[in-house]
Coordinates of C-alpha atoms in Angstrom, one line a residue:
L265 CA 118.3 91.6 117.6
E266 CA 117.4 92.8 121.2
A267 CA 121.0 92.0 122.2
E268 CA 122.4 94.0 119.1
L269 CA 120.4 97.1 120.2
A270 CA 121.3 96.7 124.0
G271 CA 123.1 99.8 125.1
K272 CA 122.8 101.6 121.7
S273 CA 122.1 105.1 121.2
W274 CA 121.1 107.5 118.5
A275 CA 124.6 107.4 117.0
A276 CA 123.8 103.6 116.2
L277 CA 120.7 104.7 114.1
S278 CA 120.2 106.5 110.9
I279 CA 117.6 109.2 111.0
L280 CA 115.5 108.5 107.7
D281 CA 112.9 111.4 108.3
R282 CA 113.4 114.7 110.1
E283 CA 109.7 114.9 111.0
P284 CA 107.4 112.3 112.9
C285 CA 105.9 109.6 110.9
C286 CA 103.4 109.5 113.4
E287 CA 101.9 111.4 116.6
S288 CA 99.9 109.5 119.1
R289 CA 98.5 111.4 122.2
D290 CA 101.3 110.1 124.2
A291 CA 104.4 110.0 121.9
W292 CA 106.3 110.8 118.7
Y293 CA 107.3 108.1 116.1
F294 CA 110.4 108.6 114.0
R295 CA 111.5 106.2 111.3
V296 CA 114.9 105.2 111.9
G297 CA 117.3 102.5 110.0
F298 CA 119.6 100.0 111.7
A299 CA 122.4 98.0 110.0
F300 CA 122.2 94.5 111.2
E301 CA 123.8 91.4 109.0
K302 CA 124.5 93.5 105.9
T303 CA 120.9 94.6 106.0
Q304 CA 119.4 97.8 106.8
L305 CA 116.3 97.2 108.9
V306 CA 113.5 100.0 109.6
F307 CA 112.4 100.6 113.1
A308 CA 110.2 103.1 114.6
A309 CA 112.0 105.4 117.5
K310 CA 109.1 106.3 120.0
V311 CA 109.9 109.1 121.9
P312 CA 107.2 109.4 124.6
K313 CA 105.8 112.8 125.3
P314 CA 105.8 113.8 129.2
C315 CA 102.2 112.4 130.0
C316 CA 103.4 108.9 129.1
T317 CA 103.6 106.6 132.1
S318 CA 103.6 103.0 130.6
L319 CA 107.1 102.8 129.8
G320 CA 108.2 100.1 132.5
V321 CA 105.1 98.2 132.0
Q322 CA 105.2 98.0 128.4
S323 CA 108.7 96.5 128.4
S324 CA 107.5 93.2 130.2
L325 CA 104.6 92.5 128.0
G326 CA 104.1 89.4 126.2
V327 CA 104.3 89.1 122.3
H328 CA 100.8 89.8 120.6
C329 CA 99.8 90.8 117.1
S330 CA 97.8 93.7 118.6
I331 CA 100.3 95.0 121.1
Q332 CA 103.2 97.2 120.5
R333 CA 106.3 95.5 120.7
L334 CA 109.6 96.6 121.9
I335 CA 113.2 95.6 121.1
G336 CA 115.3 98.2 122.4
R337 CA 115.3 101.1 124.8
F338 CA 118.1 104.0 125.7
T339 CA 118.3 107.6 127.1
D340 CA 120.0 110.2 125.2
R341 CA 119.9 113.8 124.2
L342 CA 117.5 114.1 121.1
P343 CA 119.5 114.7 118.0
R344 CA 119.3 118.3 116.2
E345 CA 118.2 116.5 112.9
L346 CA 114.8 115.6 114.5
V347 CA 111.9 118.3 115.0
L348 CA 109.2 117.8 117.5
P349 CA 106.1 119.7 116.6
G350 CA 105.7 122.9 118.2
S351 CA 109.1 123.2 119.1
P352 CA 111.2 126.2 118.4
E353 CA 113.2 124.3 115.7
E354 CA 110.1 123.5 113.7
Q355 CA 109.6 127.2 113.6
S356 CA 113.1 128.1 112.4
Q357 CA 114.6 125.7 110.0
S358 CA 117.7 127.9 109.2
P359 CA 121.1 127.6 111.0
S360 CA 122.0 130.2 113.5
R361 CA 125.0 131.1 115.5
E362 CA 122.8 130.1 118.5
E363 CA 122.7 126.4 116.9
P364 CA 125.4 124.9 119.3
A365 CA 124.1 126.4 122.3
R366 CA 120.6 125.3 121.3
L367 CA 121.8 121.9 120.6
A368 CA 123.4 121.6 123.9
T369 CA 120.0 122.3 125.8
R370 CA 118.3 119.8 123.9
P371 CA 116.5 117.5 126.3
V372 CA 117.7 114.0 127.5
M373 CA 114.6 111.9 126.7
Q374 CA 114.1 107.9 126.8
V375 CA 113.6 106.5 123.4
L376 CA 111.9 103.2 123.0
I377 CA 112.6 101.0 119.6
S378 CA 109.6 99.2 117.9
P379 CA 110.0 97.0 114.8
E380 CA 106.5 98.1 113.7
V381 CA 106.5 101.6 112.1
P382 CA 103.1 103.3 112.6
Y383 CA 101.7 105.5 109.5
Q384 CA 98.8 106.8 111.3
T385 CA 96.5 106.7 114.3
L386 CA 93.0 105.3 114.4
A387 CA 92.1 108.9 114.9
G388 CA 93.6 110.2 111.6
F389 CA 92.2 107.4 109.7
V390 CA 88.6 107.7 111.0
K391 CA 88.8 111.5 110.3
G392 CA 89.9 111.0 106.6
S393 CA 87.3 108.3 105.9
R394 CA 84.4 110.2 106.0
G395 CA 83.5 110.3 102.4
L396 CA 84.4 106.4 102.1
H397 CA 81.9 105.7 104.6
R398 CA 79.2 107.5 102.8
T399 CA 80.1 106.0 99.3
S400 CA 81.1 102.4 100.5
P401 CA 79.6 102.0 103.7
G402 CA 79.5 97.9 103.4
H403 CA 83.1 97.9 102.8
Y404 CA 84.1 100.3 105.5
E405 CA 81.7 99.1 108.2
R406 CA 83.5 95.6 107.6
L407 CA 86.9 97.5 108.0
A408 CA 85.6 98.9 111.3
C409 CA 84.5 95.2 112.5
L410 CA 88.0 94.1 111.7
L411 CA 89.8 96.8 113.4
L412 CA 87.7 96.7 116.4
L413 CA 88.0 92.9 116.5
Q414 CA 91.9 93.7 116.9
V415 CA 91.5 96.2 119.8
C416 CA 89.4 93.3 121.5
M417 CA 91.8 90.6 121.1
G418 CA 94.8 93.0 122.3
L419 CA 92.6 93.7 125.5
E420 CA 92.1 90.0 126.2
H421 CA 95.8 89.5 126.0
L422 CA 96.5 92.5 128.5
R423 CA 94.1 91.1 130.9
V424 CA 95.8 87.7 130.9
Q425 CA 99.2 89.7 131.5
N426 CA 97.1 91.5 134.6
V427 CA 97.8 94.7 132.5
G428 CA 95.0 97.4 131.3
Q429 CA 95.1 99.8 128.5
G430 CA 96.2 103.0 129.7
D431 CA 94.1 105.4 127.5
L432 CA 92.1 103.7 125.1
C433 CA 91.1 106.2 122.4
L434 CA 91.5 106.5 119.0
E435 CA 94.4 108.7 119.1
N436 CA 96.3 105.9 121.2
L437 CA 95.6 103.2 118.6
L438 CA 98.3 103.0 116.0
L439 CA 98.0 101.5 112.3
V440 CA 100.7 99.6 110.7
Q441 CA 100.8 98.7 106.9
C442 CA 100.7 95.0 106.2
P443 CA 103.7 93.6 104.4
C444 CA 101.8 92.0 101.6
P445 CA 98.3 92.4 99.7
P446 CA 95.9 89.7 101.1
W447 CA 93.7 87.8 99.0
S448 CA 90.6 89.4 100.3
Q449 CA 92.0 92.9 99.1
K450 CA 92.7 92.1 95.3
G451 CA 89.6 93.8 93.9
K452 CA 87.1 96.6 94.9
E453 CA 88.7 97.2 98.5
A454 CA 92.1 97.8 97.3
S455 CA 91.1 100.2 94.5
L456 CA 89.1 102.0 97.3
G457 CA 92.2 102.3 99.7
L458 CA 90.4 100.2 102.4
S459 CA 93.3 97.8 102.8
L460 CA 93.3 96.2 106.3
P461 CA 96.2 97.5 108.5
R462 CA 97.5 96.2 111.5
L463 CA 95.9 97.8 114.9
L464 CA 98.5 98.1 117.8
I465 CA 97.8 99.2 121.2
S466 CA 100.6 101.5 122.6
S467 CA 99.3 102.8 126.1
F468 CA 99.5 100.8 129.4
F469 CA 99.2 100.6 133.1
K470 CA 99.6 98.0 135.7
V471 CA 96.3 96.6 137.1
K472 CA 96.0 95.6 140.9
D473 CA 92.7 93.9 140.5
K474 CA 91.5 92.6 137.4
R475 CA 88.1 91.3 138.4
R476 CA 85.0 92.9 136.9
P477 CA 82.9 94.8 139.5
C478 CA 79.4 94.8 139.6
S479 CA 78.7 98.2 141.5
T480 CA 75.3 99.0 142.9
S481 CA 75.3 102.7 142.2
Q482 CA 75.3 103.2 138.3
E483 CA 76.1 106.6 138.2
Q484 CA 79.3 106.2 140.5
D485 CA 80.1 103.1 138.2
W486 CA 80.0 105.0 134.9
T487 CA 81.7 108.0 136.3
E488 CA 84.7 106.0 137.5
G489 CA 84.6 103.8 134.4
L490 CA 85.6 106.6 132.2
A491 CA 87.8 108.7 134.5
A492 CA 91.2 108.6 135.4
P493 CA 92.8 106.5 136.9
P494 CA 91.6 103.8 134.2
S495 CA 90.4 100.2 135.4
P496 CA 89.7 97.0 133.4
V497 CA 86.0 97.7 133.8
A498 CA 86.5 100.8 131.7
D499 CA 87.6 98.8 128.8
E500 CA 83.9 97.6 127.8
L501 CA 82.7 101.3 127.9
N502 CA 85.6 102.6 125.8
V503 CA 85.2 100.0 123.2
G504 CA 81.5 100.8 123.2
M505 CA 82.4 104.7 122.8
L506 CA 84.9 103.5 119.9
I507 CA 82.0 102.0 118.0
Y508 CA 80.3 105.3 117.7
Q509 CA 83.6 107.3 116.9
I510 CA 84.8 104.8 114.2
L511 CA 80.9 104.8 112.4
H512 CA 81.3 108.8 112.7
V513 CA 78.4 109.2 115.0
D514 CA 79.0 112.2 117.5
I515 CA 78.9 110.8 121.3
S516 CA 79.7 113.0 124.3
L517 CA 80.4 111.5 127.6
E518 CA 77.1 112.8 129.1
N519 CA 75.1 111.0 126.6
A520 CA 76.9 107.8 126.9
L521 CA 76.8 107.8 130.4
G522 CA 72.9 108.2 130.2
F523 CA 72.5 110.8 132.9
R524 CA 70.3 113.0 130.9
S525 CA 68.6 110.3 128.5
N526 CA 68.2 106.5 128.5
R527 CA 68.5 106.4 124.8
L528 CA 72.1 106.3 123.0
P529 CA 72.6 108.2 119.9
E530 CA 71.2 106.7 116.7
I531 CA 73.5 104.3 114.3
L532 CA 72.0 104.7 110.7
S533 CA 71.7 101.3 109.1
L534 CA 73.9 101.6 106.1
S535 CA 75.1 98.2 105.5
I536 CA 74.7 94.6 106.8
Y537 CA 77.0 95.4 109.8
S538 CA 75.2 98.5 111.0
T539 CA 72.6 96.8 113.1
G540 CA 75.0 94.5 114.7
L541 CA 77.2 97.1 115.5
K542 CA 74.5 99.2 117.1
R543 CA 73.3 96.2 119.1
L544 CA 77.0 95.6 120.2
A545 CA 77.7 99.2 121.5
T546 CA 74.4 98.9 123.1
L547 CA 75.5 96.0 125.0
L548 CA 78.9 97.6 126.1
L549 CA 77.6 100.7 127.0
H550 CA 74.6 99.2 129.4
R551 CA 73.7 101.4 132.4
D552 CA 73.9 98.2 134.6
P553 CA 77.4 97.0 134.8
C554 CA 76.4 93.4 135.4
K555 CA 74.4 93.2 132.1
R556 CA 77.4 94.6 130.1
V557 CA 79.0 92.3 127.8
S558 CA 82.6 91.4 128.7
I559 CA 85.5 92.0 125.9
E560 CA 85.7 88.5 125.5
Q561 CA 81.9 88.3 124.3
A562 CA 82.5 91.5 122.2
R563 CA 85.3 89.8 120.5
S564 CA 82.8 86.8 119.5
I565 CA 80.3 89.2 118.5
L566 CA 82.5 90.8 116.1
Q567 CA 83.6 87.3 114.8
V568 CA 79.9 86.6 114.2
L569 CA 79.3 89.9 112.4
L570 CA 82.2 89.1 110.1
W571 CA 82.1 85.5 109.4
G572 CA 78.5 84.4 110.5
P573 CA 76.3 82.7 111.2
R574 CA 73.9 85.5 109.7
Q575 CA 70.4 85.6 111.1
E576 CA 69.1 84.3 107.9
L577 CA 70.4 80.9 109.0
F578 CA 67.7 81.0 111.9
A579 CA 64.8 82.1 109.6
R580 CA 63.7 78.9 108.3
N581 CA 65.6 76.4 110.7
K582 CA 65.3 76.2 114.5
K583 CA 68.4 77.2 116.2
T584 CA 70.0 73.8 117.8
L585 CA 73.3 72.8 118.8
T586 CA 73.2 70.3 116.0
L587 CA 72.4 73.1 113.4
L588 CA 75.3 75.1 114.5
R589 CA 77.8 72.3 114.4
S590 CA 76.9 71.4 110.8
W591 CA 77.5 75.0 109.9
V592 CA 80.8 75.1 111.4
E593 CA 82.0 72.1 109.7
V594 CA 81.0 73.3 106.5
K595 CA 82.5 76.8 106.8
R596 CA 85.8 74.9 107.8
A597 CA 85.9 72.5 104.9
L598 CA 84.9 75.7 102.5
L599 CA 87.9 77.7 104.1
L600 CA 90.3 74.7 103.2
L601 CA 88.9 74.6 99.8
K602 CA 89.5 78.5 99.5
F603 CA 93.1 78.4 100.8
A604 CA 93.9 75.3 98.4
E605 CA 92.4 77.2 95.1
N606 CA 94.4 80.4 95.9
S607 CA 97.5 78.5 96.6
A608 CA 97.3 76.5 93.3
G609 CA 96.3 79.6 91.7
A610 CA 99.3 81.7 92.9
V611 CA 97.3 84.6 93.9
G612 CA 99.7 85.6 96.6
S613 CA 100.0 84.9 100.5
P614 CA 97.1 85.1 103.0
G615 CA 97.0 88.5 104.8
L616 CA 95.9 89.6 108.1
E617 CA 92.0 89.3 107.4
E618 CA 92.4 85.3 106.6
W619 CA 94.5 85.0 109.7
L620 CA 91.9 86.4 111.7
C621 CA 89.3 84.4 110.0
C622 CA 91.5 81.0 110.7
Q623 CA 91.6 82.0 114.3
Y624 CA 87.8 82.2 114.4
F625 CA 87.1 78.9 113.0
R626 CA 89.8 77.1 114.8
E627 CA 88.6 78.2 118.2
V628 CA 84.5 78.4 118.0
T629 CA 82.3 75.8 119.0
E630 CA 78.5 75.4 118.7
H631 CA 78.1 76.3 122.2
T632 CA 79.8 79.6 122.0
L633 CA 77.8 80.2 118.8
Y634 CA 74.6 79.4 120.5
Q635 CA 75.4 81.9 123.5
V636 CA 76.7 84.7 121.0
T637 CA 73.9 84.6 118.6
Q638 CA 71.4 84.8 121.5
A639 CA 73.0 88.0 122.4
L640 CA 73.4 89.4 119.1
Y641 CA 70.0 88.3 117.2

C-alpha cells in the first residue's frame, strides 16, 4: 500500500469531506478516499500547521498501536475543495470571478497520509464529558485509566526509538473509533456512549539524551520540564497534568510546579479509581525528580488500578510473592475461561480493552506487582 501511495498527489485521492474531521494543535485532518484493488479505502490526510516540526521524525517511527502511523506523503497545492478553518474560503463559500486567481495562490503544503482517521482530540472528548463524569463517575474514570494507559504505552515505545513526544497535551492526542464493539461494552457503557477509542500520539521530536536526570535544583528542573524545548523528563510531569485535566480538575502551571504551595489540587473520590489516580498524579508530579515514578511505573500502576490486585486482597492476607503469584495464576485462568465462553456464545470479537488486559496478564510477574502495590497502596 505504501508503494501504491508513493509519488501520489491530491489528484489520486477523492476528498470525502470539505471540512476537517479533526483539528489538533499542530495539524488539520481531512477524510480522503483511495482506490486500491477495486476497494475504496478511507484514510486521513494530515495537513500540518506551520508550527509542526515533527514530520521527519515521525516518518522513521516503528509501528505501535498508540503511535500515529504514516503510509504516504507528498507536497502539493491545497485543493480548492478543502477549507482550512479561519481561511478566507471559509468566510465566502460562493464562487466569484476571483476564484481562479485565489486557487493559484493557494499554498503548497506537505501532506501526510495516515490509515487511522481521527474523529476528535482528547481535549474535545474531555470538554464534552463533564456531564458523564458527574452521572457515571465509575465508567468515566475507568475510561480515563484506559486512555492514560495508552498514552504511557506510546511514550514507552517512543523512548525505545529514542524519540520524545513533542507536545504532550490534550489537543495533540487523537481519538480513533475502534472497528467493532468489544465484549466489555455491550451493556451500560455502550448505552452511555463510553466506548473506548484508540488513542494516538501525533507529535514528536528527536531526543539527544534519553536518560532521566536528577536535578539538584527543584525549581530549575520543574521549569525546564514543562517549558520548550521538551525533554524526556517532561513526560512524567505532563502525564501527571493530564490526569488532572481528564478528571476535570483545574490545575495551573504555577500550582503544579509547587512554587506557591506544596499541595496539589484536590481530586474528589467519586469512584474506586479516584484515589489511585490521585496517588499516581502525586507520584508523577513529585517536586523531587529523583522520587518521581517513571512512565513505565505509571503504566504498571494504571494496569493495577484497572485489573487488580485491589487493596482488599491485602486486608486479610499478608502481602507475599507467593500470594501475588497465586493471584496472577487464578486471574489468567479466569481470563481464558472468559474468552472461551464468549467465543462459544458468539458475542463478537474481543476489543481494545480485552487486548490491553491480555497484554497485562501476559507480562506481569509477582515481583512487579509487589513493587507497584507498595507504591500505590
